[in-house]
Tab-separated table of C-alpha atoms and ligand atoms in Angstrom:
chain	number	residue	atom	x	y	z
A	1345	MET	CA	26.671	-20.576	-37.163
A	1346	HIS	CA	25.990	-24.253	-37.164
A	1347	SER	CA	23.177	-26.316	-38.516
A	1348	THR	CA	21.569	-29.013	-36.409
A	1349	LYS	CA	19.265	-31.137	-38.558
A	1350	SER	CA	16.502	-32.506	-36.357
A	1351	SER	CA	13.129	-34.137	-36.498
A	1352	ILE	CA	11.506	-31.967	-33.868
A	1353	SER	CA	8.302	-30.077	-34.481
A	1354	LEU	CA	7.661	-26.444	-33.665
A	1355	ALA	CA	4.477	-24.376	-33.734
A	1356	LEU	CA	4.960	-20.634	-34.115
A	1357	PHE	CA	1.972	-18.398	-33.347
A	1358	CYS	CA	1.869	-14.939	-34.933
A	1359	LYS	CA	-0.756	-12.234	-34.420
A	1360	VAL	CA	-0.355	-9.351	-36.818
A	1361	VAL	CA	-0.708	-6.225	-34.688
A	1362	ASP	CA	-0.183	-3.968	-37.664
A	1363	ASN	CA	1.944	-3.552	-40.763
A	1364	TYR	CA	4.372	-6.281	-41.804
A	1365	GLY	CA	6.938	-6.673	-39.032
A	1366	ASP	CA	5.143	-9.313	-36.969
A	1367	ILE	CA	4.648	-11.678	-39.889
A	1368	GLY	CA	7.974	-10.563	-41.425
A	1369	ILE	CA	9.872	-11.735	-38.354
A	1370	CYS	CA	7.863	-14.951	-37.896
A	1371	TRP	CA	8.042	-15.964	-41.546
A	1372	ARG	CA	11.798	-15.451	-41.597
A	1373	LEU	CA	12.217	-17.524	-38.429
A	1374	ALA	CA	9.908	-20.289	-39.701
A	1375	ARG	CA	11.820	-20.632	-42.974
A	1376	GLN	CA	15.192	-20.680	-41.281
A	1377	LEU	CA	14.223	-23.282	-38.668
A	1378	GLN	CA	12.768	-25.511	-41.362
A	1379	LYS	CA	15.505	-25.074	-43.949
A	1380	GLU	CA	18.613	-25.014	-41.801
A	1381	HIS	CA	17.575	-27.180	-38.854
A	1382	GLY	CA	15.071	-29.571	-40.393
A	1383	VAL	CA	12.360	-28.573	-37.901
A	1384	ALA	CA	8.808	-29.583	-38.872
A	1385	LEU	CA	7.325	-26.122	-38.749
A	1386	THR	CA	3.726	-24.962	-38.451
A	1387	LEU	CA	3.204	-21.233	-38.643
A	1388	TRP	CA	-0.140	-20.056	-37.272
A	1389	VAL	CA	-0.953	-16.575	-38.538
A	1390	ASP	CA	-4.162	-14.582	-38.217
A	1391	ASP	CA	-3.701	-12.234	-41.194
A	1392	LEU	CA	-2.916	-13.850	-44.532
A	1393	LYS	CA	-3.366	-10.593	-46.472
A	1394	SER	CA	-0.442	-8.899	-44.724
A	1395	PHE	CA	1.552	-12.108	-45.156
A	1396	ARG	CA	0.896	-12.111	-48.906
A	1397	ARG	CA	2.390	-8.619	-49.233
A	1398	ILE	CA	5.858	-9.933	-48.283
A	1399	CYS	CA	5.368	-13.447	-49.708
A	1400	PRO	CA	3.289	-13.495	-52.911
A	1401	GLU	CA	2.937	-17.331	-52.778
A	1402	VAL	CA	0.416	-17.049	-49.909
A	1403	ALA	CA	-3.195	-17.908	-50.810
A	1404	THR	CA	-5.393	-15.682	-48.672
A	1405	ASP	CA	-8.410	-18.036	-48.696
A	1406	CYS	CA	-6.659	-21.183	-47.483
A	1407	GLU	CA	-7.019	-22.807	-44.054
A	1408	THR	CA	-3.823	-24.851	-44.422
A	1409	GLN	CA	-1.117	-24.536	-47.056
A	1410	GLU	CA	2.511	-25.492	-47.423
A	1411	ILE	CA	4.885	-22.720	-48.471
A	1412	GLN	CA	8.599	-23.325	-48.907
A	1413	GLY	CA	8.425	-26.386	-46.641
A	1414	VAL	CA	6.493	-24.585	-43.878
A	1415	ILE	CA	2.896	-25.535	-43.001
A	1416	VAL	CA	0.938	-22.303	-42.780
A	1417	ARG	CA	-2.337	-22.416	-40.831
A	1418	HIS	CA	-4.846	-19.582	-40.847
A	1419	TRP	CA	-5.287	-18.826	-37.142
A	1420	ARG	CA	-8.895	-17.942	-36.525
A	1421	ASP	CA	-11.066	-19.334	-33.790
A	1422	GLN	CA	-9.944	-22.955	-33.643
A	1423	ASN	CA	-10.013	-22.958	-29.850
A	1424	GLY	CA	-12.039	-26.113	-29.264
A	1425	VAL	CA	-10.331	-28.441	-31.692
A	1426	PHE	CA	-6.939	-29.218	-30.195
A	1427	ALA	CA	-5.849	-32.558	-28.753
A	1428	ALA	CA	-2.519	-33.499	-27.163
A	1429	GLY	CA	-1.494	-35.161	-30.455
A	1430	ASP	CA	-1.734	-31.796	-32.255
A	1431	VAL	CA	0.817	-30.134	-30.016
A	1432	ALA	CA	4.353	-29.500	-31.279
A	1433	ASP	CA	7.555	-30.312	-29.319
A	1434	ILE	CA	8.315	-26.599	-29.095
A	1435	VAL	CA	5.606	-23.926	-28.989
A	1436	VAL	CA	6.614	-20.338	-29.654
A	1437	GLU	CA	4.282	-17.398	-29.212
A	1438	PHE	CA	5.495	-14.224	-30.849
A	1439	PHE	CA	5.263	-11.097	-28.767
A	1440	ALA	CA	2.984	-12.516	-26.059
A	1441	CYS	CA	0.237	-13.152	-28.586
A	1442	ASP	CA	-2.007	-15.269	-26.306
A	1443	ILE	CA	-2.183	-18.642	-28.012
A	1444	PRO	CA	-5.608	-20.347	-27.937
A	1445	PRO	CA	-6.592	-21.598	-24.441
A	1446	GLY	CA	-7.604	-24.916	-26.069
A	1447	TYR	CA	-4.046	-25.335	-27.361
A	1448	ILE	CA	-2.601	-24.522	-23.928
A	1449	LYS	CA	-4.880	-27.101	-22.345
A	1450	ALA	CA	-3.761	-29.675	-24.924
A	1451	MET	CA	-0.134	-28.744	-24.084
A	1452	SER	CA	-0.796	-29.506	-20.438
A	1453	GLU	CA	-2.108	-32.955	-21.418
A	1454	CYS	CA	1.092	-33.900	-23.284
A	1455	THR	CA	3.773	-36.154	-21.826
A	1456	PRO	CA	6.336	-34.719	-21.686
A	1457	HIS	CA	5.066	-31.170	-21.921
A	1458	PRO	CA	6.278	-29.137	-24.869
A	1459	VAL	CA	8.880	-26.410	-24.457
A	1460	TRP	CA	6.939	-23.136	-24.398
A	1461	LEU	CA	8.659	-19.900	-25.368
A	1462	ASN	CA	7.544	-16.317	-25.716
A	1463	LEU	CA	9.682	-14.643	-28.362
A	1464	GLU	CA	9.826	-10.989	-27.386
A	1465	GLY	CA	10.403	-7.754	-29.330
A	1466	LEU	CA	13.860	-6.374	-30.001
A	1467	THR	CA	15.386	-3.669	-27.846
A	1468	ALA	CA	18.929	-2.685	-26.900
A	1469	GLU	CA	17.845	-1.743	-23.355
A	1470	THR	CA	19.926	-3.603	-20.768
A	1471	TRP	CA	16.943	-4.842	-18.701
A	1472	VAL	CA	16.287	-7.551	-21.303
A	1473	GLU	CA	19.550	-9.256	-20.312
A	1474	GLY	CA	18.046	-9.933	-16.874
A	1475	CYS	CA	14.781	-11.257	-18.342
A	1476	HIS	CA	16.138	-13.345	-21.233
A	1477	MET	CA	15.365	-17.068	-20.605
A	1478	LEU	CA	13.438	-16.368	-17.376
A	1479	PRO	CA	10.687	-18.887	-16.542
A	1480	SER	CA	7.085	-17.890	-15.984
A	1481	PRO	CA	5.064	-20.747	-14.436
A	1482	HIS	CA	1.441	-21.021	-15.522
A	1483	PRO	CA	-0.825	-20.090	-12.566
A	1484	GLN	CA	-3.089	-23.153	-12.910
A	1485	LEU	CA	-1.542	-25.697	-15.245
A	1486	PRO	CA	1.719	-27.633	-14.875
A	1487	LEU	CA	3.361	-25.629	-17.640
A	1488	THR	CA	6.205	-23.104	-17.664
A	1489	LYS	CA	6.695	-20.478	-20.324
A	1490	TYR	CA	10.161	-18.989	-20.912
A	1491	PHE	CA	10.984	-15.532	-22.230
A	1492	PHE	CA	13.348	-15.392	-25.156
A	1493	PHE	CA	14.698	-11.973	-26.127
A	1494	PRO	CA	16.460	-11.071	-29.361
A	1495	GLY	CA	19.276	-8.609	-28.852
A	1496	PHE	CA	22.637	-7.166	-29.659
A	1497	ASN	CA	24.976	-9.121	-27.387
A	1498	LYS	CA	25.656	-12.608	-26.052
A	1499	ARG	CA	23.465	-12.041	-22.981
A	1500	THR	CA	20.453	-12.161	-25.350
A	1501	GLY	CA	19.236	-14.474	-28.108
A	1502	GLY	CA	20.994	-12.482	-30.856
A	1503	LEU	CA	19.413	-11.471	-34.163
A	1504	GLN	CA	17.912	-13.445	-37.002
A	1505	VAL	CA	20.503	-14.154	-39.668
A	1506	GLU	CA	20.350	-16.987	-42.169
A	1507	ALA	CA	23.357	-19.122	-43.035
A	1508	GLY	CA	25.029	-17.728	-46.134
A	1509	LEU	CA	23.317	-14.321	-45.959
A	1510	ILE	CA	26.540	-12.361	-45.603
A	1511	ALA	CA	28.234	-14.353	-48.390
A	1512	ARG	CA	25.251	-13.702	-50.696
A	1513	ARG	CA	25.433	-9.999	-49.949
A	1514	GLU	CA	29.164	-9.863	-50.517
A	1515	ALA	CA	28.790	-11.645	-53.875
A	1516	PHE	CA	26.030	-9.188	-54.874
A	1517	GLN	CA	28.150	-6.210	-53.909
A	1518	ALA	CA	31.292	-7.582	-55.573
A	1519	ASP	CA	29.471	-7.896	-58.909
A	1520	PRO	CA	29.531	-4.476	-60.586
A	1521	ARG	CA	26.372	-5.277	-62.625
A	1522	ALA	CA	24.238	-6.763	-59.840
A	1523	ALA	CA	23.003	-3.521	-58.248
A	1524	ALA	CA	22.488	-1.808	-61.623
A	1525	ASP	CA	20.530	-4.788	-62.990
A	1526	PHE	CA	18.445	-5.042	-59.839
A	1527	LEU	CA	17.613	-1.323	-59.721
A	1528	ALA	CA	16.925	-1.134	-63.482
A	1529	GLN	CA	13.569	-2.882	-62.853
A	1530	PHE	CA	12.554	0.210	-60.858
A	1531	GLY	CA	13.568	2.573	-63.675
A	1532	VAL	CA	16.954	3.570	-62.240
A	1533	THR	CA	19.151	4.346	-65.245
A	1534	GLU	CA	22.942	4.382	-65.573
A	1535	THR	CA	22.868	8.114	-64.728
A	1536	GLY	CA	20.753	7.336	-61.684
A	1537	MET	CA	23.382	4.817	-60.606
A	1538	ASP	CA	25.885	7.692	-60.267
A	1539	ALA	CA	23.580	9.477	-57.823
A	1540	LEU	CA	23.421	8.711	-54.111
A	1541	LYS	CA	20.860	5.907	-53.951
A	1542	VAL	CA	18.565	5.908	-50.935
A	1543	SER	CA	15.744	3.553	-49.950
A	1544	LEU	CA	13.013	5.113	-47.815
A	1545	PHE	CA	10.823	2.981	-45.520
A	1546	CYS	CA	9.379	4.868	-42.550
A	1547	TYR	CA	6.171	5.743	-40.709
A	1548	PRO	CA	4.087	8.740	-41.852
A	1549	GLN	CA	5.200	10.841	-38.832
A	1550	ALA	CA	8.766	11.197	-40.157
A	1551	PRO	CA	9.727	14.671	-41.449
A	1552	ILE	CA	9.857	13.406	-45.037
A	1553	ALA	CA	8.960	16.733	-46.676
A	1554	ALA	CA	11.857	18.443	-44.864
A	1555	LEU	CA	14.248	15.721	-45.973
A	1556	PHE	CA	13.050	15.968	-49.561
A	1557	ALA	CA	13.550	19.748	-49.448
A	1558	ALA	CA	17.114	19.216	-48.188
A	1559	TRP	CA	17.952	16.717	-50.927
A	1560	GLN	CA	16.256	18.832	-53.606
A	1561	ALA	CA	18.410	21.848	-52.716
A	1562	GLY	CA	21.589	19.813	-52.128
A	1563	GLU	CA	24.591	19.654	-54.443
A	1564	ARG	CA	24.649	15.901	-54.871
A	1565	ALA	CA	22.120	14.062	-57.035
A	1566	VAL	CA	19.930	11.764	-54.925
A	1567	VAL	CA	17.666	8.967	-56.186
A	1568	CYS	CA	15.155	8.033	-53.507
A	1569	LEU	CA	13.261	4.739	-53.856
A	1570	VAL	CA	10.010	4.613	-51.893
A	1571	PRO	CA	7.843	1.472	-51.652
A	1572	GLU	CA	4.250	2.021	-52.719
A	1573	GLY	CA	2.076	3.076	-49.766
A	1574	VAL	CA	4.972	4.595	-47.812
A	1575	GLY	CA	5.601	8.295	-47.255
A	1576	GLY	CA	2.006	9.609	-47.449
A	1577	ASP	CA	1.398	13.206	-48.497
A	1578	ALA	CA	5.064	14.143	-48.684
A	1579	VAL	CA	5.571	11.702	-51.558
A	1580	THR	CA	2.309	12.600	-53.303
A	1581	ASP	CA	3.109	16.313	-53.017
A	1582	PHE	CA	6.598	15.838	-54.417
A	1583	LEU	CA	5.320	13.763	-57.339
A	1584	GLY	CA	2.349	16.054	-58.000
A	1585	ARG	CA	0.275	12.904	-58.568
A	1586	GLN	CA	-0.806	9.679	-56.886
A	1587	SER	CA	2.017	7.659	-55.478
A	1588	THR	CA	1.593	4.360	-57.322
A	1589	ALA	CA	4.467	2.048	-58.286
A	1590	GLY	CA	6.272	3.444	-61.315
A	1591	ALA	CA	5.479	7.098	-60.528
A	1592	HIS	CA	8.545	9.324	-60.435
A	1593	ALA	CA	9.553	12.989	-60.534
A	1594	THR	CA	12.726	15.028	-60.409
A	1595	ARG	CA	13.038	18.423	-58.724
A	1596	GLY	CA	16.400	20.046	-58.257
A	1597	SER	CA	18.907	17.372	-57.219
A	1598	LEU	CA	16.251	14.890	-56.073
A	1599	THR	CA	14.525	12.145	-58.022
A	1600	VAL	CA	11.825	10.210	-56.174
A	1601	ARG	CA	10.739	6.855	-57.608
A	1602	VAL	CA	7.845	4.855	-56.215
A	1603	ILE	CA	8.614	1.142	-56.384
A	1604	PRO	CA	6.379	-1.862	-55.753
A	1605	PHE	CA	6.427	-3.561	-52.362
A	1606	VAL	CA	8.801	-6.423	-53.153
A	1607	PRO	CA	9.033	-9.964	-51.686
A	1608	GLN	CA	11.279	-10.220	-48.610
A	1609	PRO	CA	14.409	-11.566	-50.388
A	1610	ASP	CA	14.273	-8.682	-52.883
A	1611	TYR	CA	13.977	-6.191	-50.060
A	1612	ASP	CA	17.412	-7.362	-48.901
A	1613	LYS	CA	18.777	-6.701	-52.397
A	1614	LEU	CA	17.286	-3.229	-52.316
A	1615	LEU	CA	19.140	-2.530	-49.051
A	1616	TRP	CA	22.370	-3.951	-50.501
A	1617	ALA	CA	22.049	-1.894	-53.703
A	1618	CYS	CA	21.453	1.470	-52.016
A	1619	ASP	CA	24.072	3.711	-50.403
A	1620	VAL	CA	21.880	4.771	-47.482
A	1621	ASN	CA	18.752	3.049	-46.147
A	1622	PHE	CA	15.925	4.515	-44.132
A	1623	VAL	CA	14.282	1.602	-42.308
A	1624	ARG	CA	11.651	1.178	-39.609
A	1625	GLY	CA	10.042	-1.113	-37.023
A	1626	GLU	CA	12.031	-4.238	-36.234
A	1627	ASP	CA	12.658	-6.481	-39.218
A	1628	SER	CA	13.797	-3.959	-41.850
A	1629	PHE	CA	15.897	-2.369	-39.081
A	1630	VAL	CA	17.697	-5.689	-38.529
A	1631	ARG	CA	18.089	-6.316	-42.261
A	1632	ALA	CA	19.715	-2.896	-42.652
A	1633	GLN	CA	22.355	-4.017	-40.160
A	1634	TRP	CA	23.080	-7.118	-42.262
A	1635	ALA	CA	23.342	-4.849	-45.320
A	1636	ALA	CA	26.276	-3.165	-43.535
A	1637	LYS	CA	25.363	0.194	-45.091
A	1638	PRO	CA	24.650	3.478	-43.294
A	1639	PHE	CA	21.030	3.497	-42.172
A	1640	ILE	CA	18.570	5.741	-40.354
A	1641	TRP	CA	16.029	3.973	-38.156
A	1642	HIS	CA	12.454	5.150	-37.728
A	1643	ILE	CA	11.357	3.343	-34.595
A	1644	TYR	CA	7.766	2.127	-34.122
A	1645	PRO	CA	6.042	4.872	-32.102
A	1646	GLN	CA	4.742	4.075	-28.616
A	1647	ASP	CA	2.656	6.008	-26.085
A	1648	GLU	CA	4.415	8.573	-23.914
A	1649	ASN	CA	7.450	8.453	-26.201
A	1650	LEU	CA	8.596	5.169	-24.651
A	1651	HIS	CA	10.206	4.400	-27.984
A	1652	HIS	CA	12.672	7.269	-27.520
A	1653	VAL	CA	14.257	5.320	-24.659
A	1654	LYS	CA	14.650	2.293	-26.930
A	1655	LEU	CA	15.992	4.430	-29.729
A	1656	LYS	CA	18.631	6.044	-27.526
A	1657	ALA	CA	19.631	2.666	-26.067
A	1658	PHE	CA	20.314	1.422	-29.581
A	1659	LEU	CA	22.217	4.532	-30.624
A	1660	ASN	CA	24.393	4.149	-27.515
A	1661	THR	CA	25.086	0.518	-28.400
A	1662	CYS	CA	25.611	0.646	-32.154
A	1663	LEU	CA	29.208	1.135	-33.252
A	1664	ALA	CA	28.124	2.837	-36.472
A	1665	ALA	CA	26.134	5.551	-34.690
A	1666	THR	CA	28.512	8.460	-35.138
A	1667	ALA	CA	27.560	11.882	-33.778
A	1668	SER	CA	26.139	12.966	-37.145
A	1669	LEU	CA	24.134	9.761	-37.656
A	1670	THR	CA	22.838	9.978	-34.096
A	1671	ALA	CA	21.789	13.612	-34.526
A	1672	LEU	CA	19.914	12.937	-37.759
A	1673	THR	CA	18.271	9.791	-36.343
A	1674	LEU	CA	17.048	11.664	-33.263
A	1675	ALA	CA	15.615	14.447	-35.427
A	1676	TRP	CA	14.000	11.919	-37.801
A	1677	ASN	CA	12.219	10.397	-34.781
A	1678	GLY	CA	11.236	13.697	-33.146
A	1679	ALA	CA	13.556	12.755	-30.267
A	1680	ALA	CA	16.062	15.589	-30.555
A	1681	GLY	CA	16.067	18.261	-27.820
A	1682	ASP	CA	12.520	18.855	-26.675
A	1683	GLY	CA	11.135	16.836	-29.560
A	1684	ASP	CA	10.068	19.823	-31.699
A	1685	VAL	CA	9.348	19.064	-35.325
A	1686	VAL	CA	12.497	19.756	-37.355
A	1687	ASP	CA	12.299	22.204	-40.234
A	1688	ALA	CA	13.964	21.857	-43.618
A	1689	VAL	CA	16.901	24.045	-42.570
A	1690	ASP	CA	17.731	21.914	-39.522
A	1691	LEU	CA	17.383	18.722	-41.440
A	1692	ALA	CA	19.498	19.973	-44.347
A	1693	ALA	CA	22.332	20.785	-41.925
A	1694	LEU	CA	22.026	17.412	-40.182
A	1695	TRP	CA	21.965	15.609	-43.509
A	1696	ARG	CA	25.054	17.496	-44.799
A	1697	ASP	CA	26.945	16.549	-41.621
A	1698	MET	CA	26.072	12.903	-42.024
A	1699	GLU	CA	26.683	12.875	-45.762
A	1700	ALA	CA	30.232	14.089	-45.163
A	1701	GLU	CA	30.801	11.126	-42.860
A	1702	LEU	CA	29.215	8.431	-45.032
A	1703	PRO	CA	32.491	6.608	-45.870
A	1704	ASP	CA	33.379	6.424	-42.160
A	1705	ILE	CA	29.887	5.281	-41.214
A	1706	ALA	CA	30.010	2.604	-43.924
A	1707	ARG	CA	33.295	1.296	-42.501
A	1708	LEU	CA	31.849	1.242	-38.988
A	1709	SER	CA	28.716	-0.499	-40.242
A	1710	THR	CA	30.850	-3.412	-41.450
A	1711	LYS	CA	32.561	-3.548	-38.081
A	1712	TRP	CA	29.185	-3.499	-36.324
A	1713	GLU	CA	27.983	-6.349	-38.483
A	1714	GLN	CA	31.041	-8.409	-37.479
A	1715	THR	CA	30.313	-7.701	-33.814
A	1716	LEU	CA	26.708	-8.840	-34.211
A	1717	LEU	CA	27.724	-12.047	-35.981
A	1718	GLU	CA	29.728	-13.052	-32.907
A	1719	ASN	CA	26.419	-13.497	-31.041
A	1720	GLY	CA	25.378	-16.374	-33.296
A	1721	ASP	CA	21.918	-16.380	-34.852
A	1722	LEU	CA	18.576	-16.290	-33.112
A	1723	ALA	CA	17.159	-19.485	-34.651
A	1724	THR	CA	20.137	-21.598	-33.543
A	1725	ASN	CA	20.260	-19.902	-30.126
A	1726	LEU	CA	16.553	-20.557	-29.631
A	1727	LEU	CA	16.869	-24.266	-30.443
A	1728	LYS	CA	19.910	-24.608	-28.191
A	1729	PHE	CA	17.980	-22.995	-25.357
A	1730	ALA	CA	14.965	-25.268	-25.964
A	1731	GLU	CA	17.271	-28.281	-25.508
A	1732	THR	CA	18.179	-27.061	-22.019
A	1733	VAL	CA	14.611	-26.617	-20.773
A	1734	PRO	CA	13.912	-29.395	-18.240
A	1735	PRO	CA	11.029	-31.642	-19.315
A	1736	ARG	CA	8.060	-31.535	-16.924
A	1737	ALA	CA	5.875	-34.566	-17.150
B	2552	TRH	C1	9.417	-2.177	-47.874
B	2552	TRH	C2	9.346	-3.674	-47.831
B	2552	TRH	C3	9.384	-4.362	-46.641
B	2552	TRH	N1	9.330	-5.713	-46.650
B	2552	TRH	C4	9.326	-6.449	-45.374
B	2552	TRH	C5	10.569	-6.340	-44.547
B	2552	TRH	C6	10.029	-6.687	-43.171
B	2552	TRH	O1	9.966	-8.095	-43.043
B	2552	TRH	C7	8.623	-6.102	-43.201
B	2552	TRH	C8	8.532	-4.776	-42.484
B	2552	TRH	O2	8.638	-4.958	-41.104
B	2552	TRH	P1	9.276	-3.897	-40.132
B	2552	TRH	O3	10.480	-3.397	-40.749
B	2552	TRH	O4	9.419	-4.538	-38.797
B	2552	TRH	O5	8.267	-2.678	-40.061
B	2552	TRH	P2	6.659	-2.591	-39.916
B	2552	TRH	O6	6.318	-1.257	-39.444
B	2552	TRH	O7	6.029	-2.992	-41.198
B	2552	TRH	O8	6.274	-3.649	-38.860
B	2552	TRH	C9	6.222	-3.668	-37.471
B	2552	TRH	O9	7.038	-3.075	-36.623
B	2552	TRH	C10	7.093	-3.773	-35.380
B	2552	TRH	C11	8.092	-3.096	-34.472
B	2552	TRH	C12	5.738	-3.843	-34.730
B	2552	TRH	O10	5.799	-4.770	-33.692
B	2552	TRH	C13	4.749	-4.412	-35.677
B	2552	TRH	O11	3.473	-4.360	-35.124
B	2552	TRH	C14	4.816	-3.788	-37.010
B	2552	TRH	O12	4.229	-2.534	-37.054
B	2552	TRH	O13	8.281	-5.947	-44.565
B	2552	TRH	C15	9.251	-6.437	-47.818
B	2552	TRH	O14	9.250	-7.685	-47.788
B	2552	TRH	N2	9.192	-5.748	-48.988
B	2552	TRH	C16	9.232	-4.407	-49.060
B	2552	TRH	O15	9.176	-3.845	-50.180
């Protein structure tokens, strides 16, 4: 990974569709481009409340603020106010989020025109390799937008990974006190540290109650850490009370602890400190791969089970997806067999199979991480690509 300090400007537009992944991905990219490449970064985001959940420094009532060197603009209805002088050298729209027509018009009035990229969502499906970096000329204006796809091989833009991330993780994991000290803030005691530690971040459709039943009846002690607001009724039912941060209960071999939603850097530490991570969407899914620990992915659901295709493409690609991990992941996503809901008995058997393989899966996860690192990092790849886009005056 190399760092190219520059004085270029970049505007990143983010519409929060739901949850925290859209802003999670954009905020991570903004920080990295600013910090590692010296890019003058403006992040336009339409939902400051969601942003604040992963970055407590955000003021939700502010039009313009600077956070960690990034200019954050509240994207509302500023359509009429743009002039060519407001336009950045590189304009990135996240996930085809339709940037304001006034901004596009101002882009067309710039000389030279800015580089315009659409940063797409992550999938392991092979069709993205044919679409990565493809141009899409504007039908009326003299502007061309290019598609930029994240991905798992060199025929894509790679994944987001900050310089020094792996070294920070290795230092954390080499320090015998680091995980214990970090988890102590969530009430995990020394005895809890001997249990299998699991973080649980998923959508409400996951068969959480069946998994809890399997862990509860299992032989090995499990401590499950669930961020506040995640897990719905299954968590409330297990606790026998409201699932607010600090709530916890033990039944059989399982202890469930509700933890606060932590800032993004601490979420990495949570993944590093646990033995198995349940993750979801796009950003936590990527971070789990940089944690190099066994993980189960709950993919963002789409109509007509389109997400099952994406899920299977990833499982076919990922080196760490052993037969047992694949079977449990498919069941967790309702994608096994004919998609019937799994019962506690099925899930207990699938969990036992995967649990027996955890040391192997952990080894493969490290290997997978090494493979991914060979693709470089998305921020650097994106800037390198932007340099190759021909200027159109
Ligand atoms: C649990 C937790 C997560 N996070 C962060 C990590 C990630 O940046 C973010 C969660 O994002 P994700 O994992 O992507 O899951 P997600 O489900 O929150 O987000 C998304 O999924 C995408 C596929 C969709 O496009 C989006 O519309 C969105 O739904 O929240 C924290 O900072 N602290 C926490 O305690």
